[in-house]
Coordinates of C-alpha atoms in Angstrom, one line a residue:
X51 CA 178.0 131.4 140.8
X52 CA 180.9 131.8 143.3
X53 CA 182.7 129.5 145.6
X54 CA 182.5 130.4 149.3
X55 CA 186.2 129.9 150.7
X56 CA 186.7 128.4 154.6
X57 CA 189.7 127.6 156.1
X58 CA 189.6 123.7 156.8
X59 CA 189.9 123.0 160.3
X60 CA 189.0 119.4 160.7
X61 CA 190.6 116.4 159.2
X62 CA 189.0 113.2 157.8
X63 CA 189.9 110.0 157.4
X64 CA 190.5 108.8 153.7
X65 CA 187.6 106.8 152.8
X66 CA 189.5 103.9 151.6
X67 CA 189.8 103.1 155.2
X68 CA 186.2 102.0 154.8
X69 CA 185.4 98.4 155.0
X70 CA 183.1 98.4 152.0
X71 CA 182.0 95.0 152.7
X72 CA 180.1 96.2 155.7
X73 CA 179.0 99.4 154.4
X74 CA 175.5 100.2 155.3
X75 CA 174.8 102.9 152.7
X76 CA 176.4 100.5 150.3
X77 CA 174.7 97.2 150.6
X78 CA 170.8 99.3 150.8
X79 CA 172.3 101.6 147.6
X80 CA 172.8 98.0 145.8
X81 CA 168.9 96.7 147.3
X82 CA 167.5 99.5 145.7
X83 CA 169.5 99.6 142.7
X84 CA 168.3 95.6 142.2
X85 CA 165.0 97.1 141.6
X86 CA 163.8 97.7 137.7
X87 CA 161.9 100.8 139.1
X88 CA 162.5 102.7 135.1
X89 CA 160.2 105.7 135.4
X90 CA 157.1 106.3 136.3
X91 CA 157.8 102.8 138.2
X92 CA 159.0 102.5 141.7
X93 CA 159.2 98.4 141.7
X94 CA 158.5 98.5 145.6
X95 CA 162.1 101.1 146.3
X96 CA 159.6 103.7 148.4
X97 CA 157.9 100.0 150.5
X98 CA 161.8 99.5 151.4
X99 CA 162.8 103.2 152.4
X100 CA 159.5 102.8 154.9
X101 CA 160.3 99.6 156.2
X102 CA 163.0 101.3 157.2
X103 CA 161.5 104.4 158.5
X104 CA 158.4 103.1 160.2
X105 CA 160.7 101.9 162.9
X106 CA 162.7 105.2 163.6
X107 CA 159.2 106.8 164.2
X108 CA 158.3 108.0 160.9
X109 CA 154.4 108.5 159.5
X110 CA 154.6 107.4 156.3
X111 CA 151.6 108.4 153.8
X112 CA 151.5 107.0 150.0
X113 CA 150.6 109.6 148.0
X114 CA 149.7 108.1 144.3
X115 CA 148.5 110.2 141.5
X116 CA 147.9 108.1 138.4
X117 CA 150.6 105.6 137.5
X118 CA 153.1 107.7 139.8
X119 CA 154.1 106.2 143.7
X120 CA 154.6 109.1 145.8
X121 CA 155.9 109.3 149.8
X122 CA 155.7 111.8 152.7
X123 CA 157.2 110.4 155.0
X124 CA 157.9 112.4 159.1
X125 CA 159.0 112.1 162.0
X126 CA 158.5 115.2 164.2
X127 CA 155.6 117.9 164.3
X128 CA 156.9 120.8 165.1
X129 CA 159.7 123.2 163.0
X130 CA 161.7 123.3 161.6
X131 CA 161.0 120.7 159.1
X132 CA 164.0 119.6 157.3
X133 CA 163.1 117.4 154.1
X134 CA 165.6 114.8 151.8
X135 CA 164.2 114.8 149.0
X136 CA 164.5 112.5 145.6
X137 CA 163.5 110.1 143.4
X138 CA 163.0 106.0 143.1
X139 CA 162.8 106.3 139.2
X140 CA 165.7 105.8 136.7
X141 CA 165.9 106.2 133.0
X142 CA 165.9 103.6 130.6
X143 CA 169.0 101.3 130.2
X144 CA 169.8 101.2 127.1
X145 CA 170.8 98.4 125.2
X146 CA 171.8 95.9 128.2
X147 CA 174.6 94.2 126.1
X148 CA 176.6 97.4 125.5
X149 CA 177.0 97.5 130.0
X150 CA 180.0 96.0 131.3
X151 CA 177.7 94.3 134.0
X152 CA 173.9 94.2 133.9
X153 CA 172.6 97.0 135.0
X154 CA 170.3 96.0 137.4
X155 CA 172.9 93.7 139.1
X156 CA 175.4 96.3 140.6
X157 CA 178.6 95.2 140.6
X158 CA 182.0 96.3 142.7
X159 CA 185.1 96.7 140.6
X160 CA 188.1 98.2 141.8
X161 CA 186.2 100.1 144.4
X162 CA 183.5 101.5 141.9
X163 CA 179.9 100.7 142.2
X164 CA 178.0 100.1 138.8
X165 CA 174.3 99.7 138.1
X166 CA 171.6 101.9 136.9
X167 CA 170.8 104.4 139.4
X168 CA 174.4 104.3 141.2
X169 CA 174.5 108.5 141.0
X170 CA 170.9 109.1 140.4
X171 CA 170.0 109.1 142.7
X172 CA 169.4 105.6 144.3
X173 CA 173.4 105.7 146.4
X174 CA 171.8 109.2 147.7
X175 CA 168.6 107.9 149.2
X176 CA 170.4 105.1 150.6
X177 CA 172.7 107.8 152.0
X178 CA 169.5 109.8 152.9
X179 CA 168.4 106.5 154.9
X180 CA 171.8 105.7 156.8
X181 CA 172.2 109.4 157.4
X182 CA 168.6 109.8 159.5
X183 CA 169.1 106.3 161.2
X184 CA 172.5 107.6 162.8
X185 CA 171.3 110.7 163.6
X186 CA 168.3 109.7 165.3
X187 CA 169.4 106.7 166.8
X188 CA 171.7 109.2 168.7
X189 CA 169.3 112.0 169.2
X190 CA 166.0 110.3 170.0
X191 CA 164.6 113.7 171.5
X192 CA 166.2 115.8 168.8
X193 CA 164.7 119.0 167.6
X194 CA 162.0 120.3 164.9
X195 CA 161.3 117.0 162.5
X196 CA 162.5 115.2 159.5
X197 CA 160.5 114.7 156.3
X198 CA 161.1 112.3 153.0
X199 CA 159.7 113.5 150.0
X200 CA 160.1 110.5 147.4
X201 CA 158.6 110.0 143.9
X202 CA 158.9 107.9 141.3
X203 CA 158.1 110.7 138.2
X204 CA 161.5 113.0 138.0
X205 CA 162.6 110.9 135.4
X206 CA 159.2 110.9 133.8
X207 CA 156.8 114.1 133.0
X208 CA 157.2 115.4 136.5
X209 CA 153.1 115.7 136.4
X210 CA 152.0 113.3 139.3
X211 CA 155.0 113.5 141.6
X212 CA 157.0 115.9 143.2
X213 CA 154.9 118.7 142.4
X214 CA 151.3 117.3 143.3
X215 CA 153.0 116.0 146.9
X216 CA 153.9 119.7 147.0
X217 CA 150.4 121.2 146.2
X218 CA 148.9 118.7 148.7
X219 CA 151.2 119.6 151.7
X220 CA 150.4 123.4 151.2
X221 CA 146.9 122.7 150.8
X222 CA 147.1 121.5 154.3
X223 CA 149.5 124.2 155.8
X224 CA 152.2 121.8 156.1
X225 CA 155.1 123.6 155.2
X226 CA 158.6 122.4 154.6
X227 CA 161.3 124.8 155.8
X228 CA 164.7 123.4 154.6
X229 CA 165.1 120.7 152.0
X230 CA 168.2 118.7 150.5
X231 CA 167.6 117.3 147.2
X232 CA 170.1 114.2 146.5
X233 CA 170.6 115.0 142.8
X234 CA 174.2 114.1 141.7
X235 CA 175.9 117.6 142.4
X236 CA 179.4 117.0 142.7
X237 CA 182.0 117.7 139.8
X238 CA 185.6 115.9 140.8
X239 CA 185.4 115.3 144.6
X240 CA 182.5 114.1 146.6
X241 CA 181.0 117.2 148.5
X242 CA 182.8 120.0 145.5
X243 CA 180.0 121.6 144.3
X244 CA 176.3 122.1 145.6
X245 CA 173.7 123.7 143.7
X246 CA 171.7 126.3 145.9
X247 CA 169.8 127.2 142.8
X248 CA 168.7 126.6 139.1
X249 CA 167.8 128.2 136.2
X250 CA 164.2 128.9 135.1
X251 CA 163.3 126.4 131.5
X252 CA 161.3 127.3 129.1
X253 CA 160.3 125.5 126.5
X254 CA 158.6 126.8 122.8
X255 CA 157.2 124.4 119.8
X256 CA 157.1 127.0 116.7
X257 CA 155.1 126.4 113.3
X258 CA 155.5 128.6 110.7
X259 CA 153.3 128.8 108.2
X260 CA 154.0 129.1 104.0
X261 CA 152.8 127.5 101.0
X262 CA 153.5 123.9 100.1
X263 CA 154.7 123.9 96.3
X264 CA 157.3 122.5 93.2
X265 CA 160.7 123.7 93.9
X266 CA 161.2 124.4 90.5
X267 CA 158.1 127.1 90.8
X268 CA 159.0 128.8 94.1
X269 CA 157.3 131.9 92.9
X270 CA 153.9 130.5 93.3
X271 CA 154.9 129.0 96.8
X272 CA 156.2 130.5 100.3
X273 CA 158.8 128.3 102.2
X274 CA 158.8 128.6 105.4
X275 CA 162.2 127.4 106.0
X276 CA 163.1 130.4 104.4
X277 CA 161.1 132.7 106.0
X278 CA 162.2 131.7 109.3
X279 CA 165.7 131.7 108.7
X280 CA 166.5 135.4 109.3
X281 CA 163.9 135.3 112.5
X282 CA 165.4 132.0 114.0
X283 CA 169.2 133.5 113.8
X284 CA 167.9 136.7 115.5
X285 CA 166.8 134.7 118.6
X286 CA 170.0 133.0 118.2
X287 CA 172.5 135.7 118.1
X288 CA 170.4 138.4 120.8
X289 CA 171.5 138.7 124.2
X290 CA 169.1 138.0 126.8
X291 CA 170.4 139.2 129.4
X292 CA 174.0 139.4 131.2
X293 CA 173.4 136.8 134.7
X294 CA 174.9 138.4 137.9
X295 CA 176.6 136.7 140.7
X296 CA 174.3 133.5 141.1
X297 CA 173.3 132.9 137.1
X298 CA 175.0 132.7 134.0
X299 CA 173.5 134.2 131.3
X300 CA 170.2 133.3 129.9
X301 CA 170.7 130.8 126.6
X302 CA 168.6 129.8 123.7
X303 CA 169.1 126.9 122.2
X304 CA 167.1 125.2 119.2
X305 CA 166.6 121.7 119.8
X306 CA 164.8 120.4 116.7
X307 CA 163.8 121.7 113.8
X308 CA 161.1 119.7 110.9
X309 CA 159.8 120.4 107.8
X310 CA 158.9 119.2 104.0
X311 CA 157.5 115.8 102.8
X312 CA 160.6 113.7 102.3
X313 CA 160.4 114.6 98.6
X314 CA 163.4 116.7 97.2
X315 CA 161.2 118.7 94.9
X316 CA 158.4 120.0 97.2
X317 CA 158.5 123.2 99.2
X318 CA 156.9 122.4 102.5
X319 CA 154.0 124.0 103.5
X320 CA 155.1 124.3 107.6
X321 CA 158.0 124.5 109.4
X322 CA 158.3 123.3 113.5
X323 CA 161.2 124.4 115.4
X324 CA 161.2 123.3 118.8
X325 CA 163.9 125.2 121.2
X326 CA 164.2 126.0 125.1
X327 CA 165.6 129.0 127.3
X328 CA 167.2 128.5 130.2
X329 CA 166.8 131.5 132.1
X330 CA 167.8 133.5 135.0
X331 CA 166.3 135.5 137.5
X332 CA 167.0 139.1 135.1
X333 CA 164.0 137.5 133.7
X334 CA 160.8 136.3 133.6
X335 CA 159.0 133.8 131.7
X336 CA 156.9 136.6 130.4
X337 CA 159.9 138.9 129.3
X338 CA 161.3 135.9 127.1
X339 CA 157.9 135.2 125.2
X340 CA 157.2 138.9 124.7
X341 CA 160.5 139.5 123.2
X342 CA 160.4 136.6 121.3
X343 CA 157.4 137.0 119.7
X344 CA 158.6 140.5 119.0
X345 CA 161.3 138.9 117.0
X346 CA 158.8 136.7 115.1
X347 CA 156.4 139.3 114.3
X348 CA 159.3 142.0 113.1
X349 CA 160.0 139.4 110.4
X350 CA 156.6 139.2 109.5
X351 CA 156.3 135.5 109.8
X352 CA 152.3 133.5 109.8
X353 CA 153.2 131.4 112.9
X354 CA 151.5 129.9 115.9
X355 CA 153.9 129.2 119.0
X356 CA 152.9 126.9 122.1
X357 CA 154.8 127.5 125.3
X358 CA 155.8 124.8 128.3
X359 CA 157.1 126.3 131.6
X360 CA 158.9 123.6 132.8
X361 CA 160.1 125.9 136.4
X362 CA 161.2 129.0 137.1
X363 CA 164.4 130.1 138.4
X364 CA 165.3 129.9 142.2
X365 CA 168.1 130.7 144.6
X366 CA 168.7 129.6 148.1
X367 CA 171.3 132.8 148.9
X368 CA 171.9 131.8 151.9
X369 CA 170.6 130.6 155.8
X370 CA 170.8 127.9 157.8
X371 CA 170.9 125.3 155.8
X372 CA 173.4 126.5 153.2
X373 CA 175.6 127.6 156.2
X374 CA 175.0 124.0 157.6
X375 CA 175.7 122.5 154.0
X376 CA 179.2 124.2 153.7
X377 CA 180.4 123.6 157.0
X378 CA 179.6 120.0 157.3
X379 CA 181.2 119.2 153.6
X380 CA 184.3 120.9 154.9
X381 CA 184.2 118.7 158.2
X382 CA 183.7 115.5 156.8
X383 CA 185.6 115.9 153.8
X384 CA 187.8 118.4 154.4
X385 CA 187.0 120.5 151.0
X386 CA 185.7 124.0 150.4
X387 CA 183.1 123.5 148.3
X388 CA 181.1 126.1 145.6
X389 CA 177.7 127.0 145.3
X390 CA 176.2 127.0 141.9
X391 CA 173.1 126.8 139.6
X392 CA 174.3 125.3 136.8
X393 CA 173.3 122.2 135.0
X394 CA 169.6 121.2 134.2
X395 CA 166.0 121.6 136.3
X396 CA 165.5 119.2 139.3
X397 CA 162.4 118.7 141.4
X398 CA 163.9 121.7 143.7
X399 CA 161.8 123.7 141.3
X400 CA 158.5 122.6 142.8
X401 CA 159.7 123.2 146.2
X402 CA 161.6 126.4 146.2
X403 CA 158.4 128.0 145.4
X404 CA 156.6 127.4 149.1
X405 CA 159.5 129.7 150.8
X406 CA 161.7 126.6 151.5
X407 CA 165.7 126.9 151.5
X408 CA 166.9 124.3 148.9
X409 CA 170.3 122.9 148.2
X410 CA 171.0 119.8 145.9
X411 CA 173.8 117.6 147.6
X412 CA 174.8 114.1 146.0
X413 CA 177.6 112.2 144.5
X414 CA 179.8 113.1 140.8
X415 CA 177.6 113.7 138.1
X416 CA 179.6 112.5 135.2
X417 CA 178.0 109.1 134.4
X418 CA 173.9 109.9 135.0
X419 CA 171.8 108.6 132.3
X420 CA 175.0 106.7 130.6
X421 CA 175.7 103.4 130.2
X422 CA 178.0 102.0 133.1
X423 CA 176.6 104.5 134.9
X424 CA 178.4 104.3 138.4
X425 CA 179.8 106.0 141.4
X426 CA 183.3 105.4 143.8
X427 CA 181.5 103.4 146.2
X428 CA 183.6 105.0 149.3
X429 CA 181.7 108.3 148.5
X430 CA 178.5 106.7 149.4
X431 CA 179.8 106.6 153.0
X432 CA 181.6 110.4 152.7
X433 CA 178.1 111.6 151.9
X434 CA 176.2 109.5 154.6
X435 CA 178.5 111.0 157.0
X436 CA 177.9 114.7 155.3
X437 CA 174.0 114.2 155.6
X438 CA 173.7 113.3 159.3
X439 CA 176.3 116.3 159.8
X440 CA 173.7 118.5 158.8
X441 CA 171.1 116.9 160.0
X442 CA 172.9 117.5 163.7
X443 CA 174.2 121.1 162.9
X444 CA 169.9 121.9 162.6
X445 CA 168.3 119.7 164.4
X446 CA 171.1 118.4 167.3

């Protein structure tokens, strides 16, 4: 990780100088966000983002697999093909009573937008939208083509949506070449922090086997929980690896761990431990289960151990679209932002993979997946501004 440091050489004005009341971004963010599209359901949020894009020139083609609504969406044939990319889905609510406003009715309070989906990522794709209807509205002719990638599974599995619109386009040679995913990115200040990367996740569901007996005969029994013990804080306490500039060090980190009958006087007969490495790109997938199982097997432990790749690591060092990323943040908003990888997977991890340059660019992160979720409704306009910034710094 590392910040990039510019000097600042254009000024903007303060957002509050916005009118919200006749805020594009703002009023299509609140559409969409009426919308009960909970994952894997889309609650027609993809019909809307084409009736808007049909009429800028865009092909749009539904791509469904199973219960999941997918779009591709261009305008444009030739390269380079520059691609927003998100999702229509949100998480679940919650209990609705414990919201300061219903959820699906966003609300404006002191210049805060509230609602399921304010941050993720339903503000961003209304940014997305605004963003391309500026920019083409004043270059009709422009250059190479734009591309939507939308799904409504990011939330979900993540079987049927990004990553089977992905397998499709390369199946056809139809290659994207610069993508911008609008997951919530920022930290304090709208524009702060992009992530040009993320870490690889791998995931592990562990039984170990003993011998289910009486606890007051553990001689004629094997606990498991014991066995494991000594194995489980080996893999805790080793040192993966050290990161380098991009990645912080790989982690491990149990996330559940199951055993015995309920009964205070049995010894269970199996143990499951579920945990999860986020990994960097010192590694591979394949190092991690090796060693692992290297650990297991040391402590002589009967166990069977069934792994989930959930993505692999990736880095967009840097190119045009970084370069264009950085430069228009610090134009419209006047910041120096930092590139970094941290945080969790996002669909970037399907498209990485196809030689793409990724960044993730959308508003603060701090209330995704909460209750009162919500973003400063001014930023939706900062970041509709920052999007058709870089959409004219590579296509223009």
């Amino acid at each position: 990780m590392r910040a990039i440091h510019f000097m600042a050489n254009n000024s903007h004005r303060s957002p509050t100088d916005t009118d919200m009341s006749d805020s594009r971004t703002l009023n299509l963010a609140k559409q969409l966000m009426t919308r009960q599209s909970v994952t894997p359901l889309d609650a027609g949020c993809q019909q809307q983002m084409k009736n808007i894009l049909q009429p800028l020139g865009f092909a749009c083609e539904d791509m469904p697999f199973a219960d999941v609504e997918n779009l591709w969406a261009r305008k444009g044939t030739a390269k380079p093909v520059v691609c927003f990319a998100g999702h229509t889905d949100v998480v679940p609510t919650g209990p609705a009573a414990k919201w300061q406003h219903p959820p699906f009715e966003p609300v404006i309070k002191d210049g805060i937008l509230y609602g399921r989906g304010a941050a993720d990522m339903k503000g961003s794709i209304a940014a997305f939208l605004v963003a391309t209807e500026n920019f083409v509205k004043k270059h009709p002719n422009h250059k190479g083509s734009i591309a939507y990638l939308i799904t409504s599974d990011e939330e979900g599995p993540s079987i049927n949506g990004t990553v089977k619109v992905v397998e499709t386009l390369e199946a056809r040679a139809e290659k994207i070449d610069m993508c911008i995913v609008g997951e919530p990115s920022s930290t304090s200040v709208c524009g702060d922090v992009i992530k040009n990367g993320r870490r690889g996740s791998l995931g592990a569901e562990l039984t170990v086997r003993g011998k289910q007996g009486h606890v007051a005969y553990p001689h004629l029994a094997k606990n498991p929980i014991h066995l494991a013990a000594p194995a489980l804080s080996e893999l805790a306490a080793e040192v993966w690896d050290q990161g380098n500039e991009y990645f912080p060090a790989t982690s491990f980190q149990i996330s559940n761990i199951n055993g015995g009958t309920g009964a205070t006087n049995v010894i269970p007969g199996e143990l499951q431990v579920v945990f999860n490495f986020r990994f960097s790109t010192e590694l591979t997938a394949d190092d991690l289960k090796r060693r692992t199982c290297a650990i297991l097997d040391k402590h002589g432990l009967d166990y069977d151990i069934k792994w989930t790749l959930s993505g692999q690591p990736f880095l967009t060092d840097k190119g045009a679209l970084v370069a264009a990323t950085v430069e228009a943040i610090r134009e419209v908003a006047g910041i120096e932002t930092e590139l970094s990888t941290s945080g969790g997977t996002s669909d970037g991890r399907f498209i990485a993979p196809t030689g793409a340059q990724v960044v993730e660019l959308g508003p603060l992160n701090a209330t995704i997946h909460q209750v009162n979720e919500h973003v400063t409704a001014a930023d939706l306009d900062v970041l509709t501004e920052i999007y058709e910034r870089i959409l004219e710094k590579l296509l223009a």
